[in-house]
CSV table of C-alpha atoms in Angstrom, one decimal:
chain,number,residue,atom,x,y,z
A,1,ASP,CA,-66.6,13.4,48.4
A,2,LEU,CA,-63.6,11.6,49.7
A,3,PHE,CA,-60.1,12.4,48.5
A,4,ALA,CA,-57.0,10.2,48.8
A,5,GLU,CA,-53.5,10.6,47.2
A,6,ASP,CA,-50.2,8.7,47.1
A,7,THR,CA,-47.1,9.2,45.2
A,8,THR,CA,-48.3,7.1,42.2
A,9,HIS,CA,-52.1,7.7,41.8
A,10,ARG,CA,-54.6,10.4,42.6
A,11,THR,CA,-57.9,8.7,43.5
A,12,ILE,CA,-61.2,10.6,43.6
A,13,VAL,CA,-64.0,8.7,45.3
A,14,GLU,CA,-67.5,10.0,44.7
A,15,LEU,CA,-70.3,8.6,46.8
A,16,GLN,CA,-73.8,9.8,45.9
A,17,HIS,CA,-77.3,8.6,45.0
A,18,ILE,CA,-78.1,8.9,41.3
A,19,ARG,CA,-80.6,11.8,41.3
A,20,ASP,CA,-79.8,13.8,38.1
A,21,ASP,CA,-80.0,12.8,34.5
A,22,ASP,CA,-76.4,14.1,34.0
A,23,SER,CA,-74.8,12.0,36.7
A,24,PHE,CA,-72.6,9.9,34.5
A,25,ASP,CA,-71.7,12.9,32.4
A,26,ARG,CA,-70.6,14.7,35.6
A,27,PHE,CA,-68.4,11.7,36.6
A,28,LEU,CA,-66.7,11.8,33.2
A,29,TYR,CA,-66.2,15.5,33.6
A,30,TYR,CA,-64.5,15.1,37.0
A,31,HIS,CA,-62.3,12.4,35.6
A,32,LEU,CA,-61.2,14.4,32.6
A,33,LEU,CA,-60.6,17.5,34.8
A,34,ALA,CA,-58.3,15.5,37.2
A,35,ILE,CA,-56.3,14.5,34.1
A,36,ILE,CA,-56.2,17.9,32.4
A,37,GLU,CA,-55.2,19.8,35.5
A,38,GLN,CA,-51.8,18.0,35.5
A,39,VAL,CA,-50.9,19.9,32.3
A,40,HIS,CA,-49.6,23.3,33.1
A,41,GLY,CA,-48.7,24.6,29.7
A,42,HIS,CA,-48.2,23.9,26.0
A,43,ALA,CA,-44.5,23.0,26.6
A,44,ASN,CA,-45.4,19.7,28.2
A,45,TYR,CA,-48.6,17.8,27.9
A,46,HIS,CA,-47.3,14.8,29.9
A,47,CYS,CA,-49.3,13.6,33.0
A,48,ASP,CA,-47.0,12.6,35.8
A,49,ARG,CA,-49.6,10.4,37.5
A,50,ASP,CA,-52.3,8.1,36.4
A,51,VAL,CA,-55.8,9.2,37.4
A,52,ILE,CA,-58.2,6.6,38.6
A,53,THR,CA,-61.7,7.9,39.3
A,54,LEU,CA,-63.8,5.5,41.4
A,55,VAL,CA,-67.5,6.1,41.5
A,56,VAL,CA,-69.4,4.1,44.2
A,57,LEU,CA,-73.1,4.0,43.4
A,58,THR,CA,-75.5,3.3,46.3
A,59,ARG,CA,-78.8,2.9,44.5
A,60,ALA,CA,-79.9,0.5,41.8
A,61,PRO,CA,-80.7,2.4,38.6
A,62,ARG,CA,-84.2,2.1,37.2
A,63,ASP,CA,-82.8,1.2,33.8
A,64,PRO,CA,-81.9,-2.5,34.0
A,65,ARG,CA,-79.0,-2.0,31.5
A,66,TRP,CA,-77.2,0.0,34.2
A,67,ARG,CA,-77.6,-2.5,37.0
A,68,PHE,CA,-74.0,-3.6,37.1
A,69,ASP,CA,-71.7,-4.4,40.0
A,70,LEU,CA,-68.5,-3.3,38.3
A,71,ALA,CA,-68.0,-1.3,35.1
A,72,GLU,CA,-64.9,0.4,33.7
A,73,LEU,CA,-63.9,2.9,31.1
A,74,PRO,CA,-60.2,2.4,30.3
A,75,PHE,CA,-58.3,5.3,28.8
A,76,ASP,CA,-55.6,3.3,27.0
A,77,VAL,CA,-54.8,3.0,23.3
A,78,ARG,CA,-55.4,-0.4,21.7
A,79,ASP,CA,-54.2,-1.7,18.3
A,80,SER,CA,-56.3,-3.4,15.7
A,81,ASN,CA,-56.0,-6.7,17.7
A,82,GLY,CA,-57.4,-5.1,20.8
A,83,THR,CA,-54.0,-5.3,22.6
A,84,SER,CA,-53.3,-2.4,25.0
A,85,LEU,CA,-50.3,-0.4,24.1
A,86,GLY,CA,-49.8,1.0,27.6
A,87,PHE,CA,-49.8,4.7,26.7
A,88,PHE,CA,-52.2,5.7,29.5
A,89,GLY,CA,-53.1,4.2,32.8
A,90,HIS,CA,-56.1,6.4,33.5
A,91,ARG,CA,-59.3,4.6,34.5
A,92,LEU,CA,-62.9,5.6,35.2
A,93,VAL,CA,-64.4,2.8,37.4
A,94,PHE,CA,-68.0,2.4,38.6
A,95,VAL,CA,-69.1,0.0,41.3
A,96,ASN,CA,-72.6,-0.4,42.8
A,97,ALA,CA,-73.1,-1.6,46.4
A,98,ARG,CA,-76.8,-2.4,45.5
A,99,CYS,CA,-76.0,-4.7,42.6
A,100,VAL,CA,-73.7,-7.4,44.0
A,101,SER,CA,-74.0,-10.7,42.2
A,102,SER,CA,-72.4,-14.1,42.0
A,103,THR,CA,-69.9,-12.7,39.4
A,104,THR,CA,-68.7,-9.8,41.6
A,105,PRO,CA,-64.9,-10.1,42.1
A,106,ALA,CA,-64.1,-11.6,45.5
A,107,ALA,CA,-61.8,-8.8,46.4
A,108,LEU,CA,-64.5,-6.2,45.8
A,109,ARG,CA,-67.3,-8.0,47.5
A,110,PRO,CA,-66.5,-7.1,51.2
A,111,TRP,CA,-66.0,-3.4,50.3
A,112,LEU,CA,-69.4,-3.2,48.6
A,113,ALA,CA,-70.9,-5.1,51.5
A,114,VAL,CA,-69.7,-2.5,54.1
A,115,VAL,CA,-70.9,0.4,51.9
A,116,GLU,CA,-74.4,-1.3,51.6
A,117,ASP,CA,-74.4,-1.9,55.4
A,118,SER,CA,-73.7,1.8,56.1
A,119,LEU,CA,-76.6,3.2,54.0
A,120,ASP,CA,-78.9,3.2,57.0
A,121,GLY,CA,-76.4,5.2,59.1
A,122,GLN,CA,-75.2,2.2,61.1
A,123,VAL,CA,-72.6,-0.5,60.6
A,124,ASP,CA,-72.5,-3.9,62.2
A,125,GLU,CA,-68.7,-4.4,62.6
A,126,SER,CA,-69.1,-8.1,63.4
A,127,GLN,CA,-70.2,-8.6,59.8
A,128,HIS,CA,-66.9,-7.2,58.4
A,129,PRO,CA,-63.9,-9.1,59.6
A,130,ASN,CA,-61.5,-7.7,57.0
A,131,ALA,CA,-58.7,-5.8,59.0
A,132,LEU,CA,-58.4,-3.0,56.6
A,133,ILE,CA,-62.2,-2.4,56.6
A,134,LYS,CA,-62.2,-2.4,60.4
A,135,ARG,CA,-59.5,0.3,60.3
A,136,VAL,CA,-61.5,2.4,57.8
A,137,ILE,CA,-64.7,2.1,60.0
A,138,HIS,CA,-62.6,3.2,63.0
A,139,GLU,CA,-61.1,6.2,61.2
A,140,ILE,CA,-64.5,7.4,60.0
A,141,ARG,CA,-65.8,7.3,63.5
A,142,VAL,CA,-62.8,9.1,65.0
A,143,GLU,CA,-62.9,11.8,62.3
A,144,ARG,CA,-66.6,12.5,62.8
A,145,LEU,CA,-67.8,15.8,61.5
A,146,ASP,CA,-68.8,18.4,64.0
A,147,PRO,CA,-72.5,19.6,63.8
A,148,ASN,CA,-71.8,22.7,61.8
A,149,GLU,CA,-69.9,20.8,59.2
A,150,ALA,CA,-72.5,18.1,59.0
A,151,MET,CA,-75.2,20.8,58.6
A,152,HIS,CA,-73.4,22.6,55.8
A,153,LEU,CA,-72.8,19.4,53.8
A,154,ALA,CA,-76.4,18.2,54.3
A,155,GLU,CA,-77.9,21.6,53.4
A,156,GLU,CA,-75.8,21.7,50.2
A,157,ASN,CA,-77.0,18.2,49.3
A,158,GLY,CA,-80.6,19.1,50.1
A,159,TRP,CA,-80.5,22.3,48.1
A,160,GLU,CA,-79.1,20.6,45.0
A,161,ILE,CA,-82.1,18.1,45.1
A,162,ALA,CA,-84.7,20.8,45.8
A,163,LYS,CA,-83.2,23.2,43.2
A,164,LYS,CA,-84.0,20.9,40.3
A,165,GLU,CA,-87.5,20.2,41.6
A,166,ALA,CA,-88.1,23.9,42.2
A,167,ARG,CA,-87.0,24.8,38.7
A,168,ASP,CA,-89.5,22.3,37.3
A,169,ALA,CA,-92.3,23.5,39.5
A,170,GLY,CA,-91.4,27.1,38.8
A,171,HIS,CA,-91.4,26.5,35.1
A,172,ASP,CA,-94.9,25.0,35.2
A,173,GLU,CA,-96.2,27.8,37.4
A,174,GLY,CA,-94.6,30.3,35.1
A,175,GLU,CA,-96.5,29.2,32.1
A,176,ALA,CA,-99.7,30.0,33.9
A,177,SER,CA,-98.9,33.3,35.6
A,178,GLY,CA,-95.6,34.7,34.3
A,179,GLU,CA,-92.6,32.6,33.7
A,180,ALA,CA,-90.0,34.8,35.4
A,181,LYS,CA,-92.1,35.3,38.5
A,182,GLY,CA,-92.9,31.6,38.7
A,183,ARG,CA,-89.3,30.5,38.5
A,184,ALA,CA,-88.2,33.0,41.1
A,185,GLU,CA,-90.8,32.0,43.6
A,186,GLY,CA,-90.3,28.3,42.8
A,187,GLU,CA,-86.5,28.5,43.4
A,188,ALA,CA,-87.0,30.6,46.6
A,189,SER,CA,-89.4,28.0,48.0
A,190,GLY,CA,-87.1,25.2,46.8
A,191,GLU,CA,-84.1,26.7,48.5
A,192,ALA,CA,-85.9,27.1,51.8
A,193,ARG,CA,-87.2,23.5,51.7
A,194,GLY,CA,-83.8,22.2,50.6
A,195,ARG,CA,-82.0,23.9,53.6
A,196,ALA,CA,-84.6,22.6,56.0
A,197,GLU,CA,-84.4,19.0,54.7
A,198,GLY,CA,-80.6,19.3,54.8
A,199,ARG,CA,-80.6,20.3,58.4
A,200,ALA,CA,-83.1,17.6,59.3
A,201,GLU,CA,-80.9,15.0,57.6
A,202,ALA,CA,-77.9,16.2,59.5
A,203,ILE,CA,-79.8,15.9,62.8
A,204,VAL,CA,-80.9,12.4,62.2
A,205,ASP,CA,-77.4,11.3,61.0
A,206,LEU,CA,-75.9,12.8,64.2
A,207,LEU,CA,-78.4,11.0,66.4
A,208,VAL,CA,-77.8,7.7,64.6
A,209,SER,CA,-74.0,8.2,64.8
A,210,ARG,CA,-74.4,8.4,68.6
A,211,ASN,CA,-76.3,5.1,68.6
A,212,LEU,CA,-79.5,6.8,69.7
A,213,PRO,CA,-82.6,5.1,68.4
A,214,VAL,CA,-84.7,7.4,66.1
A,215,SER,CA,-88.3,6.4,65.9
A,216,ASP,CA,-90.5,6.9,62.9
A,217,ALA,CA,-92.5,9.5,64.8
A,218,VAL,CA,-89.4,11.5,65.8
A,219,ARG,CA,-88.0,11.3,62.3
A,220,THR,CA,-91.3,12.5,60.8
A,221,CYS,CA,-91.4,15.4,63.3
A,222,ILE,CA,-87.8,16.5,62.4
A,223,PHE,CA,-88.3,16.3,58.6
A,224,ALA,CA,-91.7,18.1,58.9
A,225,CYS,CA,-90.1,21.1,60.6
A,226,ARG,CA,-89.5,24.1,58.3
A,227,ASP,CA,-88.2,26.5,61.0
A,228,LEU,CA,-84.5,26.9,60.3
A,229,PRO,CA,-83.5,28.4,63.6
A,230,ARG,CA,-85.3,25.6,65.5
A,231,LEU,CA,-83.6,23.0,63.3
A,232,ARG,CA,-80.2,24.6,63.9
A,233,GLN,CA,-80.9,24.5,67.7
A,234,TRP,CA,-81.9,20.8,67.4
A,235,LEU,CA,-78.7,20.1,65.5
A,236,LEU,CA,-76.5,21.6,68.2
A,237,GLN,CA,-78.4,19.9,71.0
A,238,ALA,CA,-78.2,16.5,69.1
A,239,THR,CA,-74.5,16.3,70.2
A,240,THR,CA,-75.5,15.9,73.9
A,241,VAL,CA,-79.2,15.1,74.2
A,242,ALA,CA,-80.0,11.8,76.0
A,243,SER,CA,-82.5,10.6,73.5
A,244,ALA,CA,-84.0,11.5,70.2
A,245,GLU,CA,-87.4,12.0,71.8
A,246,ALA,CA,-86.0,14.4,74.4
A,247,LEU,CA,-84.6,16.5,71.5
A,248,VAL,CA,-87.9,17.3,70.0
A,249,LEU,CA,-89.8,17.4,73.3
A,250,GLU,CA,-87.6,20.1,74.9
A,251,ASP,CA,-89.3,22.9,73.1
A,252,GLY,CA,-92.8,21.4,73.4
A,253,THR,CA,-92.9,19.8,69.9
A,254,THR,CA,-95.0,16.6,69.8
A,255,PRO,CA,-93.3,13.8,67.9
């Protein structure tokens, strides 16, 4: 998540792939929570600032009804003629970098383009002449996460994905050989796999951020590893290693 705040608005920017059935419910929850937390007691329910929650989607949904470039849920009150009365300025906004079309607003198009360009871990700055976008790219590179922070975020993401899959697998196994045991074993296995995949993702991201080519063979080798200590060692070495191949070859692993 990214967080930005000024004296007028609080803006929550959520970037994530749609993986869960409750994704949009979660975005609405975040939005409502950011509004409600401004109220500190029954004596005053007024919100001092408008809340704009901006959700940047990075994958085209399977349901064609949801393949939009821009969608908005305004929180204002309207009269019977549909005229906004200006009571509230809160807005829940969705944009999708994978669904740009001929009707996408001109001001939004370059921002969605740079988001889409970044999804492979690399950005061609020559394709983004906008001065503000160039500044954002520079700031992101300057404020690069250190390996431990990257590993923590990637592990958390990997665990969330694996947890849902493990619950499903554990439930199926539980029906055959004891539901409680099946769920416990499934979640334990899912947690280990999620942590390993999270570390592998952090390693590849770090190598790519250093402009080191990562071949399919090396990528497969890294993601196939389930040895957490080895993955941690690779992550730390990824900050200084001369090449992606050298990283996995140092301990005798064959890519």
